[in-house]
XYZ file of C-alpha atoms in Angstrom:
769
model
C 0.000 0.000 0.000
C 2.629 2.508 -1.112
C -0.036 5.114 -1.917
C -0.906 5.656 1.768
C -0.040 9.141 3.056
C 2.590 9.510 5.724
C 1.124 10.100 9.211
C 1.352 13.637 10.585
C 3.229 14.062 13.884
C 1.429 16.296 16.376
C 2.456 18.038 19.554
C 0.468 15.470 21.544
C 2.664 12.678 20.219
C -0.273 11.208 18.299
C -0.054 10.013 14.752
C -2.858 12.033 13.104
C -2.939 11.909 9.302
C -3.185 15.160 7.378
C -6.746 14.405 6.217
C -7.862 14.235 9.875
C -5.797 17.178 11.099
C -7.810 19.636 8.962
C -11.112 18.567 10.555
C -12.718 20.076 13.609
C -12.626 18.183 16.913
C -15.940 16.251 16.610
C -15.212 15.389 12.985
C -11.767 14.127 13.938
C -13.236 12.084 16.762
C -15.625 10.455 14.282
C -12.672 9.576 12.061
C -10.399 8.197 14.750
C -13.026 6.249 16.731
C -12.657 3.194 14.555
C -13.833 0.371 16.814
C -17.372 -0.387 17.857
C -20.671 1.179 16.768
C -20.607 4.910 16.004
C -23.514 7.265 15.329
C -22.300 10.402 13.593
C -25.207 12.790 14.166
C -24.453 15.387 11.520
C -26.551 18.547 11.311
C -27.164 20.452 8.098
C -23.995 21.953 6.616
C -21.662 20.439 9.228
C -19.293 18.657 6.849
C -20.514 15.088 7.312
C -19.263 14.007 3.868
C -15.765 15.235 4.684
C -15.814 13.315 7.964
C -17.194 10.138 6.418
C -14.702 10.045 3.546
C -11.836 10.836 5.919
C -12.932 7.933 8.139
C -13.015 5.599 5.156
C -9.555 6.754 4.067
C -8.282 6.382 7.631
C -9.411 2.746 7.915
C -7.423 1.888 4.804
C -4.433 4.151 5.444
C -3.957 2.835 8.989
C -4.262 -0.741 7.684
C -7.334 -1.471 9.769
C -8.768 -3.285 6.759
C -8.104 -3.949 3.114
C -10.348 -1.943 0.745
C -12.272 -5.119 -0.113
C -13.066 -5.663 3.585
C -15.063 -2.439 3.982
C -18.759 -2.103 3.161
C -19.671 1.523 2.426
C -23.298 2.183 1.489
C -24.780 5.332 -0.065
C -28.205 6.186 -1.440
C -27.263 7.479 -4.875
C -24.670 6.649 -7.500
C -23.664 10.319 -7.464
C -22.856 10.132 -3.740
C -20.877 6.922 -4.282
C -18.832 8.524 -7.079
C -18.163 11.624 -4.996
C -17.001 9.526 -2.059
C -14.735 7.427 -4.259
C -13.176 10.576 -5.746
C -12.613 12.175 -2.332
C -11.062 9.036 -0.861
C -8.799 8.753 -3.912
C -7.423 12.222 -3.152
C -6.448 10.959 0.315
C -5.093 7.483 -0.421
C -4.567 7.321 -4.175
C -5.209 4.215 -6.268
C -6.012 2.019 -3.270
C -9.641 3.147 -3.589
C -9.934 1.138 -6.817
C -9.905 -2.010 -4.721
C -13.231 -1.159 -3.047
C -15.870 -3.388 -4.690
C -18.333 -2.832 -1.850
C -18.673 0.948 -2.114
C -22.008 1.766 -3.725
C -25.747 2.085 -3.351
C -27.938 -0.369 -1.471
C -29.298 -1.739 -4.733
C -25.952 -2.089 -6.501
C -24.426 -3.937 -3.544
C -27.545 -6.078 -3.142
C -27.383 -7.015 -6.834
C -23.687 -7.942 -6.500
C -24.428 -10.230 -3.575
C -27.464 -11.792 -5.215
C -25.486 -12.754 -8.341
C -23.422 -15.015 -6.091
C -26.352 -16.660 -4.322
C -29.250 -16.434 -6.780
C -29.914 -20.175 -6.733
C -30.839 -19.984 -3.056
C -33.983 -18.035 -3.971
C -34.826 -19.944 -7.143
C -33.001 -17.730 -9.630
C -29.975 -18.146 -11.885
C -26.981 -15.864 -11.625
C -27.796 -14.220 -14.977
C -31.175 -12.990 -13.745
C -32.749 -9.887 -15.277
C -33.680 -6.781 -13.271
C -36.978 -5.492 -14.665
C -37.939 -1.824 -14.715
C -41.245 -0.190 -13.753
C -42.795 -0.550 -17.222
C -42.078 -4.276 -17.329
C -43.411 -4.652 -13.787
C -46.706 -2.981 -14.707
C -47.023 -5.074 -17.858
C -46.507 -8.265 -15.877
C -49.011 -7.272 -13.202
C -51.625 -6.389 -15.817
C -51.224 -9.857 -17.299
C -51.739 -11.473 -13.895
C -54.795 -9.327 -13.196
C -56.329 -10.254 -16.537
C -55.546 -13.962 -16.151
C -57.295 -14.009 -12.781
C -60.481 -12.302 -14.005
C -59.991 -9.127 -11.975
C -61.270 -5.750 -13.150
C -58.088 -3.775 -13.844
C -60.017 -0.506 -13.895
C -61.210 -1.075 -10.355
C -57.948 -2.606 -9.127
C -55.207 -0.932 -11.221
C -51.868 -2.610 -11.772
C -50.165 0.595 -10.660
C -51.877 0.360 -7.278
C -50.716 -3.236 -6.868
C -47.176 -2.268 -7.895
C -47.139 0.441 -5.222
C -48.332 -2.003 -2.567
C -45.750 -4.621 -3.520
C -43.009 -2.002 -3.420
C -44.175 -0.929 0.046
C -44.245 -4.516 1.275
C -40.749 -5.176 -0.021
C -39.451 -1.963 1.550
C -40.739 -3.312 4.850
C -39.085 -6.695 4.342
C -42.391 -8.536 3.950
C -42.848 -11.668 1.833
C -46.318 -12.780 0.639
C -46.692 -15.053 3.647
C -45.864 -12.210 6.041
C -48.851 -9.995 5.201
C -51.363 -9.534 7.994
C -55.109 -9.249 7.453
C -55.016 -5.474 7.047
C -52.274 -5.582 4.421
C -54.016 -8.432 2.607
C -57.243 -6.409 2.434
C -55.420 -3.512 0.791
C -55.930 -5.031 -2.653
C -58.874 -6.730 -4.342
C -60.877 -7.321 -1.165
C -58.396 -9.592 0.543
C -56.386 -10.918 -2.410
C -53.239 -8.874 -1.831
C -51.088 -11.800 -0.673
C -52.389 -13.975 -3.511
C -51.375 -11.514 -6.217
C -48.076 -10.738 -4.485
C -47.235 -14.465 -4.545
C -48.400 -14.847 -8.160
C -46.121 -11.959 -9.093
C -43.103 -13.383 -7.264
C -43.673 -16.831 -8.785
C -43.908 -15.353 -12.259
C -40.673 -13.414 -11.752
C -38.881 -16.647 -10.855
C -40.272 -18.323 -13.987
C -38.789 -15.448 -16.002
C -35.503 -15.585 -14.044
C -36.079 -11.964 -13.118
C -36.488 -9.698 -10.130
C -37.437 -6.086 -9.523
C -35.411 -3.535 -7.574
C -37.156 -4.352 -4.332
C -36.061 -7.975 -4.625
C -32.364 -7.094 -4.647
C -32.383 -6.516 -0.894
C -35.410 -8.627 0.064
C -33.917 -11.768 -1.512
C -30.628 -11.202 0.298
C -32.452 -10.580 3.579
C -34.282 -13.889 3.105
C -30.986 -15.627 2.344
C -29.334 -14.181 5.458
C -32.260 -15.338 7.577
C -32.363 -18.885 6.240
C -28.735 -19.607 5.300
C -26.613 -18.650 8.283
C -23.426 -19.806 6.588
C -23.894 -17.129 3.911
C -24.565 -14.475 6.557
C -21.467 -15.487 8.517
C -19.392 -15.310 5.353
C -20.293 -11.643 4.867
C -20.046 -10.840 8.568
C -16.457 -12.096 8.518
C -15.673 -10.368 5.229
C -16.775 -6.880 6.294
C -14.535 -5.683 9.105
C -16.110 -2.227 8.928
C -19.468 -0.939 7.717
C -20.140 2.709 6.875
C -23.598 4.018 5.996
C -24.425 7.473 4.655
C -27.836 9.207 5.141
C -28.928 6.603 7.693
C -32.086 8.582 8.502
C -33.374 7.717 5.010
C -33.162 3.924 5.385
C -36.333 1.874 5.092
C -37.148 -1.275 7.033
C -35.561 -3.826 4.700
C -32.347 -1.781 4.480
C -32.278 -1.465 8.254
C -32.768 -5.220 8.802
C -30.158 -6.059 6.151
C -27.568 -3.762 7.742
C -28.306 -4.897 11.293
C -27.739 -8.548 10.390
C -24.431 -7.771 8.663
C -23.184 -5.729 11.635
C -24.213 -8.075 14.463
C -20.956 -10.013 14.568
C -18.207 -7.360 14.654
C -20.454 -4.367 15.442
C -17.982 -2.068 13.704
C -20.693 -0.018 12.064
C -20.613 3.750 11.631
C -23.812 5.432 10.450
C -24.006 9.062 9.426
C -27.279 10.923 9.431
C -29.528 13.611 10.800
C -32.872 12.744 12.353
C -33.933 16.347 11.732
C -33.600 15.806 7.978
C -35.666 12.628 7.637
C -38.197 13.734 4.994
C -38.803 10.685 2.809
C -41.396 8.569 4.623
C -43.397 8.445 1.376
C -40.500 6.417 -0.039
C -40.568 4.069 2.936
C -37.874 5.809 5.011
C -38.308 5.413 8.774
C -36.840 8.011 11.110
C -37.161 5.420 13.915
C -34.141 3.586 12.469
C -31.723 6.328 13.485
C -33.574 7.098 16.720
C -33.090 3.530 17.985
C -29.482 3.063 16.889
C -28.193 3.182 20.474
C -30.711 0.532 21.491
C -29.736 -1.708 18.576
C -26.041 -1.271 19.363
C -25.577 -0.720 23.132
C -22.544 1.337 24.043
C -22.501 3.127 20.688
C -20.472 6.329 20.534
C -22.722 9.256 19.588
C -20.695 12.040 18.005
C -22.557 15.241 17.181
C -21.383 17.440 14.334
C -22.890 20.811 15.201
C -20.544 23.407 13.713
C -22.228 24.660 10.552
C -20.098 25.956 7.675
C -22.976 27.111 5.478
C -25.474 29.488 7.079
C -25.436 32.627 9.203
C -26.225 32.481 12.950
C -29.627 34.119 12.394
C -30.667 31.470 9.879
C -29.411 28.647 12.098
C -31.184 30.048 15.145
C -34.467 30.241 13.255
C -34.145 26.674 11.968
C -33.054 25.290 15.345
C -35.888 27.022 17.151
C -38.399 25.598 14.710
C -37.169 21.996 14.872
C -37.173 22.083 18.676
C -40.956 21.742 18.460
C -40.511 18.137 17.321
C -40.649 15.509 20.069
C -39.147 12.579 18.150
C -35.524 13.700 17.820
C -32.123 13.058 19.370
C -31.324 16.729 19.808
C -28.423 18.958 18.798
C -27.708 22.669 18.459
C -26.130 24.080 15.326
C -23.681 26.963 15.627
C -21.312 28.799 13.337
C -18.360 31.189 13.413
C -19.789 33.186 10.487
C -20.971 36.812 10.981
C -24.520 37.218 12.355
C -26.067 38.182 9.034
C -29.669 39.213 8.347
C -32.689 37.928 10.208
C -35.063 35.622 8.380
C -37.677 37.724 6.623
C -41.347 36.734 6.843
C -43.461 38.579 4.271
C -47.242 38.485 4.155
C -48.841 39.225 0.763
C -52.434 39.448 -0.408
C -52.536 36.546 -2.879
C -50.507 34.147 -5.011
C -49.939 36.488 -7.967
C -48.635 39.187 -5.628
C -46.336 36.605 -4.058
C -44.827 35.859 -7.474
C -44.508 39.585 -8.239
C -42.802 40.273 -4.920
C -40.297 37.452 -5.354
C -39.578 38.612 -8.907
C -38.901 42.164 -7.670
C -36.636 40.896 -4.892
C -34.629 38.785 -7.336
C -34.259 41.694 -9.757
C -32.965 43.813 -6.871
C -30.455 41.118 -5.872
C -29.323 40.781 -9.479
C -28.801 44.565 -9.685
C -26.658 44.319 -6.552
C -24.451 41.744 -8.282
C -25.879 38.518 -6.873
C -25.471 35.609 -9.340
C -28.818 34.136 -10.390
C -27.306 30.662 -9.915
C -27.133 31.420 -6.192
C -30.860 32.198 -5.885
C -33.472 29.500 -5.282
C -37.235 29.273 -4.819
C -38.217 26.176 -2.856
C -41.868 25.100 -2.948
C -43.791 22.437 -1.057
C -45.721 21.149 -4.102
C -44.932 21.202 -7.797
C -48.097 23.047 -8.779
C -46.741 26.127 -6.952
C -44.086 26.648 -9.622
C -46.572 27.758 -12.281
C -47.144 31.332 -11.074
C -43.416 31.936 -10.728
C -42.752 30.575 -14.208
C -45.425 32.813 -15.728
C -44.196 35.870 -13.833
C -40.565 35.319 -14.754
C -41.515 34.978 -18.423
C -43.278 38.354 -18.230
C -40.275 40.141 -16.726
C -37.643 38.251 -18.735
C -35.975 36.544 -15.779
C -34.109 33.338 -16.592
C -35.014 30.314 -14.480
C -34.634 26.550 -14.393
C -36.750 23.794 -12.867
C -34.615 21.236 -11.020
C -35.721 17.789 -9.892
C -38.836 17.761 -12.039
C -40.464 19.030 -15.206
C -41.322 22.609 -15.869
C -45.002 23.129 -15.262
C -46.030 23.146 -18.924
C -43.822 20.118 -19.695
C -45.583 17.738 -17.299
C -47.440 14.918 -19.007
C -50.888 15.769 -17.682
C -50.437 19.443 -18.620
C -49.299 18.540 -22.131
C -52.319 16.252 -22.481
C -54.702 19.006 -21.360
C -53.059 21.508 -23.695
C -53.384 19.043 -26.585
C -57.147 18.864 -25.981
C -57.332 22.663 -25.930
C -55.222 22.981 -29.068
C -57.567 20.610 -30.891
C -60.545 22.699 -29.821
C -58.864 25.872 -31.025
C -57.345 24.395 -34.178
C -58.820 21.121 -35.522
C -55.923 20.779 -37.969
C -53.398 20.252 -35.161
C -52.390 16.673 -35.976
C -49.710 16.518 -33.279
C -52.273 17.375 -30.618
C -54.748 14.838 -31.991
C -52.141 12.077 -32.032
C -51.255 12.795 -28.402
C -54.764 12.509 -26.995
C -56.776 10.392 -29.451
C -56.292 7.452 -27.067
C -55.579 9.310 -23.809
C -57.249 8.171 -21.677
C -57.392 4.720 -23.223
C -60.469 4.407 -25.442
C -59.609 1.538 -27.794
C -57.949 3.611 -30.530
C -54.521 2.011 -30.523
C -51.540 2.161 -32.856
C -53.259 0.182 -35.621
C -56.237 2.535 -35.734
C -53.947 5.561 -35.696
C -51.927 4.235 -38.614
C -55.155 3.734 -40.602
C -56.123 7.344 -39.847
C -52.700 8.607 -40.873
C -52.737 6.671 -44.126
C -56.144 7.997 -45.091
C -55.224 11.559 -44.089
C -52.206 11.407 -46.419
C -54.295 10.065 -49.274
C -56.970 12.750 -49.097
C -54.562 15.477 -47.922
C -56.666 16.402 -44.905
C -55.979 16.786 -41.190
C -56.227 13.683 -39.027
C -59.490 14.740 -37.380
C -61.197 15.334 -40.751
C -59.834 12.064 -42.130
C -60.976 10.258 -38.998
C -64.485 11.610 -39.422
C -64.419 10.291 -42.975
C -63.258 6.860 -41.770
C -66.014 6.706 -39.202
C -68.525 6.426 -42.063
C -66.866 3.308 -43.470
C -65.892 -0.229 -42.508
C -62.161 0.508 -42.622
C -62.101 0.441 -38.804
C -63.766 -2.104 -36.497
C -67.258 -1.105 -35.289
C -66.072 -0.370 -31.748
C -63.295 1.910 -32.987
C -65.712 3.689 -35.330
C -68.191 4.318 -32.556
C -65.447 5.555 -30.247
C -64.116 7.858 -32.933
C -67.538 9.307 -33.637
C -68.034 9.903 -29.924
C -64.648 11.615 -29.540
C -65.127 13.883 -32.555
C -68.628 14.667 -31.313
C -67.132 15.703 -27.973
C -64.721 18.031 -29.743
C -67.590 19.596 -31.687
C -69.449 20.112 -28.401
C -66.401 21.617 -26.671
C -65.728 23.824 -29.680
C -69.255 25.133 -29.435
C -68.931 25.658 -25.665
C -65.653 27.513 -26.110
C -67.659 30.495 -27.363
C -69.930 30.444 -24.296
C -67.751 29.709 -21.267
C -64.429 30.970 -19.965
C -61.212 29.149 -20.935
C -60.885 27.927 -17.366
C -64.414 26.528 -17.335
C -63.764 24.900 -20.688
C -60.711 23.082 -19.319
C -62.655 21.742 -16.349
C -65.354 20.555 -18.712
C -62.844 18.786 -20.962
C -60.964 17.125 -18.103
C -64.209 15.774 -16.670
C -66.080 14.799 -19.836
C -63.079 13.222 -21.567
C -62.600 10.778 -18.707
C -59.145 12.162 -17.890
C -60.092 13.113 -14.339
C -61.617 9.679 -13.731
C -58.430 8.055 -15.057
C -56.303 9.935 -12.516
C -58.739 9.256 -9.681
C -58.546 5.515 -10.382
C -54.772 5.664 -10.489
C -53.963 5.141 -6.837
C -50.267 5.854 -7.162
C -48.602 8.552 -5.082
C -48.219 10.775 -8.161
C -51.869 10.857 -9.235
C -52.995 13.355 -6.570
C -50.209 15.723 -7.599
C -51.262 15.419 -11.245
C -54.803 16.435 -10.330
C -53.379 19.392 -8.399
C -51.403 20.422 -11.471
C -54.529 20.343 -13.652
C -56.341 22.456 -11.066
C -53.474 24.946 -11.161
C -53.660 25.015 -14.969
C -57.370 25.878 -14.727
C -56.487 28.632 -12.269
C -53.859 29.995 -14.655
C -56.404 30.187 -17.461
C -58.661 32.458 -15.396
C -56.298 35.323 -16.205
C -57.039 35.116 -19.954
C -60.046 36.321 -21.913
C -59.791 33.770 -24.686
C -58.366 30.350 -25.351
C -56.286 31.853 -28.153
C -54.605 34.296 -25.792
C -53.771 31.564 -23.304
C -52.314 29.175 -25.888
C -50.176 32.001 -27.276
C -48.871 32.628 -23.754
C -47.982 28.940 -23.353
C -46.084 29.039 -26.658
C -43.983 31.915 -25.335
C -43.274 30.004 -22.134
C -42.232 26.893 -24.031
C -40.001 28.961 -26.315
C -38.226 30.381 -23.269
C -37.829 26.872 -21.848
C -35.976 25.808 -24.986
C -33.226 28.384 -24.380
C -30.407 27.408 -22.069
C -28.142 30.419 -21.906
C -26.637 32.223 -18.939
C -27.289 32.055 -15.228
C -30.743 31.078 -14.012
C -32.800 31.198 -10.852
C -33.454 27.701 -9.515
C -37.044 26.613 -8.811
C -37.489 23.267 -7.116
C -39.353 21.402 -4.404
C -38.065 21.354 -0.837
C -37.578 17.592 -1.089
C -35.373 17.962 -4.169
C -33.278 20.684 -2.478
C -31.916 18.425 0.263
C -28.122 18.459 0.148
C -27.950 21.711 -1.839
C -27.184 25.279 -0.769
C -27.782 28.783 -2.143
C -26.872 32.307 -1.039
C -30.505 33.468 -1.246
C -33.537 31.238 -0.667
C -37.221 32.156 -1.081
C -39.817 29.926 0.592
C -43.327 30.765 -0.697
C -46.669 29.301 0.305
C -46.196 28.980 4.073
C -49.891 28.689 4.846
C -51.912 26.042 6.621
C -53.045 23.462 4.079
C -50.200 24.295 1.685
C -47.324 23.908 4.127
C -47.839 21.906 6.209
C -49.666 20.028 3.476
C -53.275 19.248 4.326
C -53.016 15.871 2.629
C -50.004 14.931 4.735
C -51.841 15.929 7.921
C -54.997 14.059 6.954
C -53.126 10.873 6.106
C -50.429 10.804 8.774
C -51.464 12.921 11.744
C -48.773 13.909 14.254
C -46.027 11.841 12.605
C -46.633 13.605 9.295
C -46.706 16.999 10.997
C -43.270 16.341 12.478
C -41.978 15.292 9.067
C -43.415 18.477 7.539
C -41.568 20.440 10.240
C -38.347 18.588 9.376
C -38.962 19.585 5.764
C -39.249 23.227 6.871
C -35.953 22.839 8.732
C -34.300 21.438 5.607
C -35.683 24.302 3.502
C -34.441 27.047 5.832
C -30.964 25.512 6.173
C -30.442 25.580 2.402
C -29.885 29.356 2.755
C -26.355 30.633 3.266
C -26.920 34.415 3.511
C -30.608 35.320 3.217
C -33.813 33.389 3.794
C -37.224 34.844 2.912
C -40.504 33.153 3.855
C -43.752 34.280 2.217
C -47.393 33.587 2.997
C -50.533 34.790 1.233
C -53.819 35.859 2.813
C -55.752 34.399 -0.139
C -55.154 31.588 -2.593
C -57.017 30.241 -5.544
C -57.357 26.528 -4.977
C -59.270 24.399 -7.481
C -60.343 27.632 -9.163
C -61.922 29.170 -6.063
C -60.635 31.857 -3.734
C -60.044 30.767 -0.167
C -58.786 32.703 2.812
C -55.516 31.392 4.201
C -53.854 31.633 7.576
C -50.084 31.657 8.065
C -48.401 28.314 8.618
C -48.011 27.234 12.214
C -44.310 26.926 11.432
C -44.052 30.723 11.169
C -45.303 31.108 14.733
C -42.812 28.473 15.888
C -39.839 30.476 14.619
C -38.057 32.305 17.463
C -39.352 35.837 17.175
C -35.938 37.412 17.765
C -34.646 35.699 14.600
C -37.248 37.069 12.158
C -38.330 40.376 10.639
C -41.992 40.527 9.638
C -43.588 42.703 7.001
C -46.964 42.635 5.258
C -48.051 43.980 1.896
C -51.717 43.887 0.969
C -51.756 46.102 -2.098
C -54.907 46.021 -4.167
C -56.576 43.336 -2.154
C -59.696 45.119 -0.941
C -61.619 44.570 -4.154
C -60.704 40.915 -4.526
C -63.709 38.600 -4.572
C -63.397 35.538 -2.360
C -65.755 32.571 -2.635
C -66.572 29.932 -0.081
C -64.606 26.775 -0.644
C -64.039 23.465 1.064
C -60.978 21.442 0.245
C -62.969 18.207 -0.116
C -64.895 19.737 -2.994
C -64.572 18.140 -6.423
C -61.819 20.167 -8.133
C -63.547 19.944 -11.517
C -67.148 20.348 -10.391
C -67.353 24.117 -10.957
C -68.479 24.234 -14.597
C -70.613 27.139 -15.722
C -72.088 27.872 -19.133
C -73.274 31.360 -18.270
C -70.741 33.306 -20.297
C -72.276 35.005 -23.402
C -71.209 34.003 -26.910
C -67.989 35.656 -28.019
C -68.104 34.643 -31.669
C -69.843 32.631 -34.325
C -68.489 29.426 -35.809
C -64.918 30.056 -36.856
C -62.865 29.234 -39.891
C -63.541 28.079 -43.434
C -63.916 24.639 -44.954
C -63.302 21.503 -42.897
C -62.562 23.586 -39.764
C -66.097 24.984 -39.790
C -67.423 21.538 -40.641
C -65.759 20.024 -37.571
C -66.913 22.950 -35.446
C -70.580 22.885 -36.408
C -71.274 19.517 -37.965
C -72.214 21.114 -41.309
C -70.639 20.120 -44.605
C -68.205 22.734 -45.870
C -69.517 22.592 -49.420
C -71.429 25.844 -50.005
C -75.198 25.701 -49.560
C -75.288 21.964 -48.837
C -75.963 20.153 -45.581
C -74.790 16.599 -45.071
C -77.436 13.962 -45.566
C -78.215 11.682 -42.614
C -75.377 9.270 -42.019
C -73.014 11.133 -44.321
C -69.606 12.358 -43.157
C -69.194 16.061 -42.614
C -65.616 15.714 -43.818
C -66.366 13.948 -47.094
C -65.787 17.205 -48.933
C -62.092 16.595 -48.539
C -61.983 13.486 -50.696
C -62.352 13.527 -54.486
C -64.035 10.372 -55.909
C -61.813 8.188 -58.036
C -62.594 7.957 -61.727
C -60.816 4.650 -62.391
C -63.278 2.570 -60.359
C -66.966 2.219 -61.222
C -69.934 0.054 -60.247
C -69.309 -3.519 -61.321
C -65.522 -3.205 -61.132
C -63.543 -5.960 -59.429
C -61.204 -4.557 -56.771
C -58.788 -5.639 -54.028
C -58.699 -4.372 -50.413
C -55.716 -5.111 -48.118
C -57.988 -6.068 -45.226
C -61.106 -7.573 -46.881
C -59.545 -9.109 -50.009
C -61.259 -9.332 -53.449
C -64.749 -8.051 -54.181
C -67.079 -6.343 -56.635
C -68.283 -2.738 -56.414
C -72.101 -2.657 -56.084
C -72.640 1.025 -55.278
C -70.689 4.285 -55.339
C -71.397 7.517 -53.514
C -68.712 10.156 -53.587
C -65.536 8.533 -52.318
C -67.506 5.769 -50.568
C -67.836 2.374 -52.231
C -70.172 -0.450 -51.305
C -68.341 -3.677 -52.164
C -69.481 -7.272 -52.008
C -66.313 -9.048 -50.845
C -65.872 -12.737 -51.561
C -64.997 -13.612 -47.961
C -65.934 -10.602 -45.820
C -69.355 -9.924 -47.335
C -70.726 -6.467 -48.049
C -68.698 -3.587 -46.680
C -68.711 0.171 -47.064
C -65.150 1.377 -47.669
C -63.284 4.446 -48.871
C -62.103 4.229 -52.472
C -58.510 5.208 -51.600
C -58.149 1.910 -49.707
C -58.817 -0.268 -52.784
C -57.156 -0.852 -56.126
C -58.378 -2.468 -59.318
C -57.938 -6.229 -59.266
C -55.442 -7.672 -61.733
């Protein structure tokens, strides 16, 4: 090991390496306390990564263990790479011999390759992704005569993931867990899924640790092998471990007990992923005599910011306790600004950022952290108006989210029936039986008659080119668009969106999707409806969206960061804005309703994380009024604002222009898309010439002629062929050979030899040889 650094001689006659000498006293203690269990309780910004990597380097440099005898677990590949790079700077190429430095899943997969046969797999097993998992579950649901609409595969996938995160096998489910799916068939479908995976020689990500946990429990020789191999175990972000990770680690550490975990109970904010803060809280009970080393010196934030965050988190009861401090200058107090409503909040933040930019602050050092993704929309719109560059981190920009793009595609089709890209996006969204085959038929016909897809589809609906079910569905969809197009002249754009989302079945689709993301997608659609209330016409709104999307395509210069509080963990910025600190927004009402006191404490930890992202300035905003689900509601400041130590904050309130604002009664349990009104007067008559007017009104575009009953309103677009007449023998790719018995425009009635009489479009046939 010639790459090891030479030890540094100190005045105390101790051999302290250079990488430890630069650390503060608690950090150095965490590095040099090599034997026995160690809990490194590391507060925000206290240099826990530096201490952890120095400890890892120290174990190798002092020859406590070979690199291959150390298990070092992280949560992300990025963290693993960063740790490997930092250790390499301390000890050189020796870090290359560390095969057990990585994420839980990567290490679990490495172990499972060696012992796959013990759980009925082969070593070349496949790890399936989420799409494959859903496809497999849908097959099982269908094979067992279960209604997939009532019991979605996505719901079952979420339950199975939760069970695996808790270390539960199918036989471990209690009655309550079993009842969570298909009226008591949860364990049955979980077992069917696991059996099918084994038949395919496959596993999902949850299996990588669950299989190894099962092996450790049932094959003690394998467990002992790894207990002897790993002389030291290091775990980063221990507060984020779930139950199966906790059980897996505890078994591996039981023999030598040389386990060092690094974490912060005050930053445990991922319970929705299965993380359990109890794991770090009970570390001393799991490992009696453990050394608890608190890293409390903060290198990031000012004393005022730290005092505000510390005072807030003190309200939590389930915590180990520590007090952050810093040697930095006192700095500014945390500002708490009350505004009248959401739009004013966005204006105020925009003005503050412009002021900071004028003072020389880099935009890259400014962040807006929100509790929910739908909150980003008003800031995006405002920044577009004032020309302020921004980026969305850890998620899609508001108008790029799938549900927003779907809604916009519906609106674009209402505004412009020739928008083929919009029609292709939503013709089968939600699923309505118009799959890829039907779409290709529509495309082919549209090319032949040189008409938009919607017009060509209307033409197809009056023929046998598509199956009866597809034809009926197509007629219904195009009829809906005609209805919405008519309503667009009578209701507001916002009311029109709510109508479309409800009547199209899109809202019902999201309500039946019981995944964790579906509620957020409904919130985003509600926020889109709220955004549209600021526009007089659908045209104006769609033009605004085009400008936003054009700005999104540019990626030049510094940008303000907009992200969720969850995504901001581990990051830092000079200036942080925290909008939406009102009851029901933050803390989130849904979190409180579903989790009670435990969720409230996690929300408070999230507030602590958000505040401690700020290095120089932290600004909290709350609005007296918010539009939620399209209705005004009065808001009260978040309880977290009152919990901030008053000597650490400066309060100010701006209520400009609010006296005339209309506020309606609203209850949060109200249907978000129930408020549909048709009271708005007509703004225009049927728009556009030709096929556009035909699709809008149902009338044929040919001057002075109405379509006869049963005739297509789009048939004007197709010119009858002159090379095929009654009595001609023709060939059709789908129906085969036949004889033309009647001709009407571009529609042929053909008596096919095998398929019988069919009504088809002449462009789909050719003269028989």
